[in-house]
PDB file of N, CA and C in Angstrom:
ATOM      1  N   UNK N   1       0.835  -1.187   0.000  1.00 59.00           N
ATOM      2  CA  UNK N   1       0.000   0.000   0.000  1.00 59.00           C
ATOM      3  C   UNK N   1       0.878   1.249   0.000  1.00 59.00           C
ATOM      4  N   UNK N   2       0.349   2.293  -0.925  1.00 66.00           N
ATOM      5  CA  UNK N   2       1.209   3.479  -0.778  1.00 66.00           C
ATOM      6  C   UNK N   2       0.940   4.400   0.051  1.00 66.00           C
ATOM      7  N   UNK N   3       1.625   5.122   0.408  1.00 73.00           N
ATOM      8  CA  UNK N   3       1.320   6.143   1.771  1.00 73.00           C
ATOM      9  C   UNK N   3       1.227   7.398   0.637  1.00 73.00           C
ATOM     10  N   UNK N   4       0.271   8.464   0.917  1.00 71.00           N
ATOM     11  CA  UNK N   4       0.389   9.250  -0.184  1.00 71.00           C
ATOM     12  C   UNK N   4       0.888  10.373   1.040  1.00 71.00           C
ATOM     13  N   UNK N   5       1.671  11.431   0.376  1.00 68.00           N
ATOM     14  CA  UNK N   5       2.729  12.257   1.156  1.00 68.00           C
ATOM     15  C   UNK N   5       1.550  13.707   0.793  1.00 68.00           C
ATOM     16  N   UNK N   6       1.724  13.974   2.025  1.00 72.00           N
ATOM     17  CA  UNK N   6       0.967  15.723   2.085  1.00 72.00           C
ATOM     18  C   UNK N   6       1.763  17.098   1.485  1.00 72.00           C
ATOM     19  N   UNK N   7       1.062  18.148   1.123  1.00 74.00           N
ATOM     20  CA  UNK N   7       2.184  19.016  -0.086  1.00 74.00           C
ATOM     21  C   UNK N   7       2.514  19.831   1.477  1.00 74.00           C
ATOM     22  N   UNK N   8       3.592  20.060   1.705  1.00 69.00           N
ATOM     23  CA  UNK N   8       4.185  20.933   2.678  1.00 69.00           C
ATOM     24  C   UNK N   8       4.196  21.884   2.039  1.00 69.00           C
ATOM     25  N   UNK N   9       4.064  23.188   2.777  1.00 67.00           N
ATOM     26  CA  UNK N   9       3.670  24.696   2.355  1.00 67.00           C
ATOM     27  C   UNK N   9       5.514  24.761   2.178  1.00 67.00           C
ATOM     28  N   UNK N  10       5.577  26.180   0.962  1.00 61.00           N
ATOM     29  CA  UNK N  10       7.358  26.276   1.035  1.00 61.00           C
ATOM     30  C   UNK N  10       7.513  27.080   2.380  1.00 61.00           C
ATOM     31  N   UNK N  11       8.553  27.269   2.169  1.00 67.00           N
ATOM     32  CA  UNK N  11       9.670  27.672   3.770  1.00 67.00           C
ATOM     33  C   UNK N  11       9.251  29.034   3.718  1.00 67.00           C
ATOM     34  N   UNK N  12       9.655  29.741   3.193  1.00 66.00           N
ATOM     35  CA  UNK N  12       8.686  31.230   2.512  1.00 66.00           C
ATOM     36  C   UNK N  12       8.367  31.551   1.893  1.00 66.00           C
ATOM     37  N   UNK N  13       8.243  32.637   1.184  1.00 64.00           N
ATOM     38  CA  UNK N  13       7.808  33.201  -0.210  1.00 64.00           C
ATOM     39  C   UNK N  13       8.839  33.335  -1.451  1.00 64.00           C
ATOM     40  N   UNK N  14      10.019  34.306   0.057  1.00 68.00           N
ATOM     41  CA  UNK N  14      11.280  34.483  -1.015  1.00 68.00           C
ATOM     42  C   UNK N  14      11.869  33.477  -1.431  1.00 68.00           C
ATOM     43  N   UNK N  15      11.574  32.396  -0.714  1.00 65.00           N
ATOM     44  CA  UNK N  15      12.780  31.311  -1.338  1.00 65.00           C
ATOM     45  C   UNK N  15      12.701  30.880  -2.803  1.00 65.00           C
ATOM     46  N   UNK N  16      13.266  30.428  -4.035  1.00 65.00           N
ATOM     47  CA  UNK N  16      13.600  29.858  -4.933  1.00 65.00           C
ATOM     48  C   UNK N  16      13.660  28.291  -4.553  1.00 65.00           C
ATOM     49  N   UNK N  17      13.890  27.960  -5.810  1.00 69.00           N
ATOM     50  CA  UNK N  17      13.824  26.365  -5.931  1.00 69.00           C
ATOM     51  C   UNK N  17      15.132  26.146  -6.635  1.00 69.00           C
ATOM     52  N   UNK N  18      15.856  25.090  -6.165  1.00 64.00           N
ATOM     53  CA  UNK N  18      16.821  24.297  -6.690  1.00 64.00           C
ATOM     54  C   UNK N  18      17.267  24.796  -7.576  1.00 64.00           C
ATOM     55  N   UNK N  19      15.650  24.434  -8.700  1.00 73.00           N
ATOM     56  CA  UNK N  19      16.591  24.477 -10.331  1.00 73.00           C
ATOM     57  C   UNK N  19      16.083  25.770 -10.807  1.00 73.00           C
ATOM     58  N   UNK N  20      15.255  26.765 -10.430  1.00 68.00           N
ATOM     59  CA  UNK N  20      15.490  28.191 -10.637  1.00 68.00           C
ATOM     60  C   UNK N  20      16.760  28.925 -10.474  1.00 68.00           C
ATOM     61  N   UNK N  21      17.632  28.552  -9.395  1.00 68.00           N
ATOM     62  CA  UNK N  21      18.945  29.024  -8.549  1.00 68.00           C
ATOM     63  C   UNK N  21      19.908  28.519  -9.689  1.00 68.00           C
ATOM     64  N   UNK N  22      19.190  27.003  -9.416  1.00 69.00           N
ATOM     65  CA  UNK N  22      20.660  26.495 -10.859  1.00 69.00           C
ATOM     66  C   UNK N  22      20.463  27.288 -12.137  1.00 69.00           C
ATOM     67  N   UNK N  23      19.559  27.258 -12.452  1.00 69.00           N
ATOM     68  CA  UNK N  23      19.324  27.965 -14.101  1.00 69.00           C
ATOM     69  C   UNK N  23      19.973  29.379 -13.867  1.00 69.00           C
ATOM     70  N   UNK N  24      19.616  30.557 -12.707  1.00 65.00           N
ATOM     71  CA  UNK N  24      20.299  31.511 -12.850  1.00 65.00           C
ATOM     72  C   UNK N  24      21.633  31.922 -12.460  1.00 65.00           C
ATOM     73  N   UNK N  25      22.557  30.738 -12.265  1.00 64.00           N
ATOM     74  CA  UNK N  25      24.210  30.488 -11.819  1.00 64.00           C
ATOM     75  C   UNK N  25      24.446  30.119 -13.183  1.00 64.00           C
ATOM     76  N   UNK N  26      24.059  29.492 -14.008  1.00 61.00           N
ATOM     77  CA  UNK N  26      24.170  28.923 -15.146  1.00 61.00           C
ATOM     78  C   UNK N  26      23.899  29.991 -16.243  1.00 61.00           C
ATOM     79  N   UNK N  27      23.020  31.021 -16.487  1.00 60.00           N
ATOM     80  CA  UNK N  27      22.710  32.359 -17.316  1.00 60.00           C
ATOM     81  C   UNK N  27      24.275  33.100 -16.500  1.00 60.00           C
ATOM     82  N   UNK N  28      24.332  32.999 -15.359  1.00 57.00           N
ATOM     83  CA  UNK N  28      25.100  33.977 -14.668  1.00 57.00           C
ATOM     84  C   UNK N  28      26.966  33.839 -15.348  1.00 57.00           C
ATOM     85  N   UNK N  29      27.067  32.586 -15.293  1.00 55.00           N
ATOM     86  CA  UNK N  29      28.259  32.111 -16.161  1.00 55.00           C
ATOM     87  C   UNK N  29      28.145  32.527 -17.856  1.00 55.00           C
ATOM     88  N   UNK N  30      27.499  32.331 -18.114  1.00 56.00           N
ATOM     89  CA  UNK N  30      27.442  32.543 -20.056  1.00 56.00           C
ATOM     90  C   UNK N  30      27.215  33.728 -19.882  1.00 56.00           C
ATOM     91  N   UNK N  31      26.865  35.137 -19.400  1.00 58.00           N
ATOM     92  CA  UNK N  31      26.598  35.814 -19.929  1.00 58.00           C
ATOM     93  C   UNK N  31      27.806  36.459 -19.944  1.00 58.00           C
ATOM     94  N   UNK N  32      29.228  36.684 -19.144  1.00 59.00           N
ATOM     95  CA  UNK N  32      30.388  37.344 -19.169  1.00 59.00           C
ATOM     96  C   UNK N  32      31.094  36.717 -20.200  1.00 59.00           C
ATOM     97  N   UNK N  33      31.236  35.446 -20.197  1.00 63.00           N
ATOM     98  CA  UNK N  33      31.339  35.035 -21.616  1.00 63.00           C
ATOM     99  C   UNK N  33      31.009  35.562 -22.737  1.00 63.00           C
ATOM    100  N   UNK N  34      30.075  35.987 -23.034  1.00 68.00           N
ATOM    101  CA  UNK N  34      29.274  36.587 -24.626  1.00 68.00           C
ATOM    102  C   UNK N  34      29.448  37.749 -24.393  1.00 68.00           C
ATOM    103  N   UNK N  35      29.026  38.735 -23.399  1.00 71.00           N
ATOM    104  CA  UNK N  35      29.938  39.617 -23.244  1.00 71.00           C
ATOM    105  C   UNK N  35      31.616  39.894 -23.555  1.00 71.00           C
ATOM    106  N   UNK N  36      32.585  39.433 -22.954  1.00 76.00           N
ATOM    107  CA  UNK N  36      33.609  39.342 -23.054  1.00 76.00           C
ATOM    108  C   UNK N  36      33.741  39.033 -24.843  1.00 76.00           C
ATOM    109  N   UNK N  37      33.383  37.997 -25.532  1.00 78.00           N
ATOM    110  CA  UNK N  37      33.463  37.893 -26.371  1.00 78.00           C
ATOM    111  C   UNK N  37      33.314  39.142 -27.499  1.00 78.00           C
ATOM    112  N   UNK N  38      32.290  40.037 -27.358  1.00 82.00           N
ATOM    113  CA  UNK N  38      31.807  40.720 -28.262  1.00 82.00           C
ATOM    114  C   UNK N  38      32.577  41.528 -27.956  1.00 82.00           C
ATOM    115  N   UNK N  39      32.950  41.978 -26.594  1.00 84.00           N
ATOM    116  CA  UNK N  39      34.271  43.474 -26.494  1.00 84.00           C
ATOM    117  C   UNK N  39      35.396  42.624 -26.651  1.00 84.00           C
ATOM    118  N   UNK N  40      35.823  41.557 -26.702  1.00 84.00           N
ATOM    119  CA  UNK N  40      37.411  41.119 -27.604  1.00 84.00           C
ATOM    120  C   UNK N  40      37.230  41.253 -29.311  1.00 84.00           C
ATOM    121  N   UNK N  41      35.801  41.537 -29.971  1.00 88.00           N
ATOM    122  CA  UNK N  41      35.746  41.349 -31.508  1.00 88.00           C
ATOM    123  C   UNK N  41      35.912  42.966 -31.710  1.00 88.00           C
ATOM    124  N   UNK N  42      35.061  44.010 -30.583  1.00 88.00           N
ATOM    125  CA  UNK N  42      35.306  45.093 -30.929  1.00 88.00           C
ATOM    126  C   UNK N  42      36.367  45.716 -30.958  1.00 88.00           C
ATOM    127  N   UNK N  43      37.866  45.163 -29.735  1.00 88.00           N
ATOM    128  CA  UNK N  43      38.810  45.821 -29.674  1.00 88.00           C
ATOM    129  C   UNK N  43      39.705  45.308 -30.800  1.00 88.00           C
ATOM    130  N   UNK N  44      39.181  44.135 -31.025  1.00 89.00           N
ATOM    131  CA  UNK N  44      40.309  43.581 -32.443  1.00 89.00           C
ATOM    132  C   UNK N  44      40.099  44.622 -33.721  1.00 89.00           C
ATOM    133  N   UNK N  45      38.961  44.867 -33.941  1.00 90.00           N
ATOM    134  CA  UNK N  45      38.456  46.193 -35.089  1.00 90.00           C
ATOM    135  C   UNK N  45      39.139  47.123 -34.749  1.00 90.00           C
ATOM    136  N   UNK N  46      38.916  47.764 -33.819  1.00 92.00           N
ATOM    137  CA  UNK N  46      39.610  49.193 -33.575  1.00 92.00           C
ATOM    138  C   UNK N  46      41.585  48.684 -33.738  1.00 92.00           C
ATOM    139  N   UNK N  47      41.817  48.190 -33.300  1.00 90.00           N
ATOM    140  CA  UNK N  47      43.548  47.978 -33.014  1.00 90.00           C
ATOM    141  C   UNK N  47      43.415  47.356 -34.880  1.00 90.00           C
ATOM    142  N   UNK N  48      42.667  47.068 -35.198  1.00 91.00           N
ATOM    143  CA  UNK N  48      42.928  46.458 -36.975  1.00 91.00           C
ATOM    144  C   UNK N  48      42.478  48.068 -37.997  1.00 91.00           C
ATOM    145  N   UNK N  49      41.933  48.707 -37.363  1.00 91.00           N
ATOM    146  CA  UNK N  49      41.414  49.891 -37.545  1.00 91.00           C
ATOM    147  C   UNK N  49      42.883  50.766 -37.804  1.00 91.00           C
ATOM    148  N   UNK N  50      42.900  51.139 -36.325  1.00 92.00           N
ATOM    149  CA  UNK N  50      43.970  51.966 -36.469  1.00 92.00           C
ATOM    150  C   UNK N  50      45.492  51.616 -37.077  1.00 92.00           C
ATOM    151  N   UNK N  51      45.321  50.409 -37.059  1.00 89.00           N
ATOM    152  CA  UNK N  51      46.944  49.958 -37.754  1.00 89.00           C
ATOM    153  C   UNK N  51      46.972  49.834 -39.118  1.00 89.00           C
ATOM    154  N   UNK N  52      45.513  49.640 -40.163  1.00 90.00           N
ATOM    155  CA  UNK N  52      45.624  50.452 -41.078  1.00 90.00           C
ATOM    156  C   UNK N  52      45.709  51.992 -41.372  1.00 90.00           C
ATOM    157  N   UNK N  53      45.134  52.593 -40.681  1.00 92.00           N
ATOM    158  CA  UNK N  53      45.166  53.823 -40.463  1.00 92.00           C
ATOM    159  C   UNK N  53      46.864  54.478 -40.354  1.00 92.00           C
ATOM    160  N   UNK N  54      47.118  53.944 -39.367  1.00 92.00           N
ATOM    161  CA  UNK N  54      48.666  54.476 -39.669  1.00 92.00           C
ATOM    162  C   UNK N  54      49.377  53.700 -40.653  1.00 92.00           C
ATOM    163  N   UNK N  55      48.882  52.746 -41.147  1.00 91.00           N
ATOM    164  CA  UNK N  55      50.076  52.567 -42.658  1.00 91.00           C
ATOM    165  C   UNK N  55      49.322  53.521 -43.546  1.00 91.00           C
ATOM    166  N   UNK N  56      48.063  53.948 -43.816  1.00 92.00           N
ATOM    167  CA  UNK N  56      48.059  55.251 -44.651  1.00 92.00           C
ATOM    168  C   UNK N  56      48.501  56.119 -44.280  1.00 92.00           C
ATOM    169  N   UNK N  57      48.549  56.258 -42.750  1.00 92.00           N
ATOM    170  CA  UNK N  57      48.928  57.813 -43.074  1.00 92.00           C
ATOM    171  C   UNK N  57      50.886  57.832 -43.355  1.00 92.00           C
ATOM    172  N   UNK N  58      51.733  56.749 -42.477  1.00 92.00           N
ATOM    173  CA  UNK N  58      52.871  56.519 -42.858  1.00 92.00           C
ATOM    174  C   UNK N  58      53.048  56.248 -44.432  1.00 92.00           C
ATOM    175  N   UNK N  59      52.092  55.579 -45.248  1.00 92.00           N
ATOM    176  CA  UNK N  59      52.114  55.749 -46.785  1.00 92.00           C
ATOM    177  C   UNK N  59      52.241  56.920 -47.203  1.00 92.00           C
ATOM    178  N   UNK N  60      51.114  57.243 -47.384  1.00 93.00           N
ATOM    179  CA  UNK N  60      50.879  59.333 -47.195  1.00 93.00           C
ATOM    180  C   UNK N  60      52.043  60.195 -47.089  1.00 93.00           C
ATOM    181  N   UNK N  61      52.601  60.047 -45.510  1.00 92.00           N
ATOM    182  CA  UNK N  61      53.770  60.653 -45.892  1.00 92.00           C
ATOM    183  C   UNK N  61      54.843  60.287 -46.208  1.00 92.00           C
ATOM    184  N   UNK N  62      55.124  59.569 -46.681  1.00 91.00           N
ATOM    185  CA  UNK N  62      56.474  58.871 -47.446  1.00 91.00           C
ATOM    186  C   UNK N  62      56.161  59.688 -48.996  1.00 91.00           C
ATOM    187  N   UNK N  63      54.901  59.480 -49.143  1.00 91.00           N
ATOM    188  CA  UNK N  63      54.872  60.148 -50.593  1.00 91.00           C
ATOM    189  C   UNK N  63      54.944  61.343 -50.958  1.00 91.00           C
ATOM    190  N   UNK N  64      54.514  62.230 -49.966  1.00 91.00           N
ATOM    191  CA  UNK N  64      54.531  63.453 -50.107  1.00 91.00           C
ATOM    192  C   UNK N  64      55.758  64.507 -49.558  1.00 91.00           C
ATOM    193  N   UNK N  65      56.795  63.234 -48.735  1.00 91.00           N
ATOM    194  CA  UNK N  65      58.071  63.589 -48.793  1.00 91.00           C
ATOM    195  C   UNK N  65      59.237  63.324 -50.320  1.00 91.00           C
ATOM    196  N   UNK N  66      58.518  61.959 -51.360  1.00 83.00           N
ATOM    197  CA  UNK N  66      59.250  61.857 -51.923  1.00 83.00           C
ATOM    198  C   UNK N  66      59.665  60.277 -52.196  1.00 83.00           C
ATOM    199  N   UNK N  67      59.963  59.711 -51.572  1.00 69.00           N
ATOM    200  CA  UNK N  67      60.750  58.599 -51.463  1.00 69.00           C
ATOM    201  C   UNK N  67      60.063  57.178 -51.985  1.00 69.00           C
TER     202      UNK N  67
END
């Protein structure tokens, strides 16, 4: 025979559950990740940016000195 188990009220209101807590430790990890990611693609542009930038302008003036 099975004993059927009574629903115990939660502990309080504020509390969370297990896998709510887990799910938001788990968002909490990936999101500095994808973050991080997207400002390492932006600083690679700018530093790829400007280092063309100064071979024109070091082009530039090489030419307009001559050489």
């Amino acid at each position: 025979m099975l004993r059927i188990k009574q629903n115990k009220p939660p502990i309080s209101a504020d509390a969370k559950s297990f896998r709510a807590v887990r799910r938001l430790n788990l968002n909490r990890t990936y999101m500095p990740l994808k973050i991080g990611a997207i400002v390492g693609y932006i600083l690679l542009g700018m530093l790829s940016a400007s280092t063309s930038m100064f071979g024109i302008l070091v082009g530039t003036i090489l030419r307009l000195v001559g050489l």
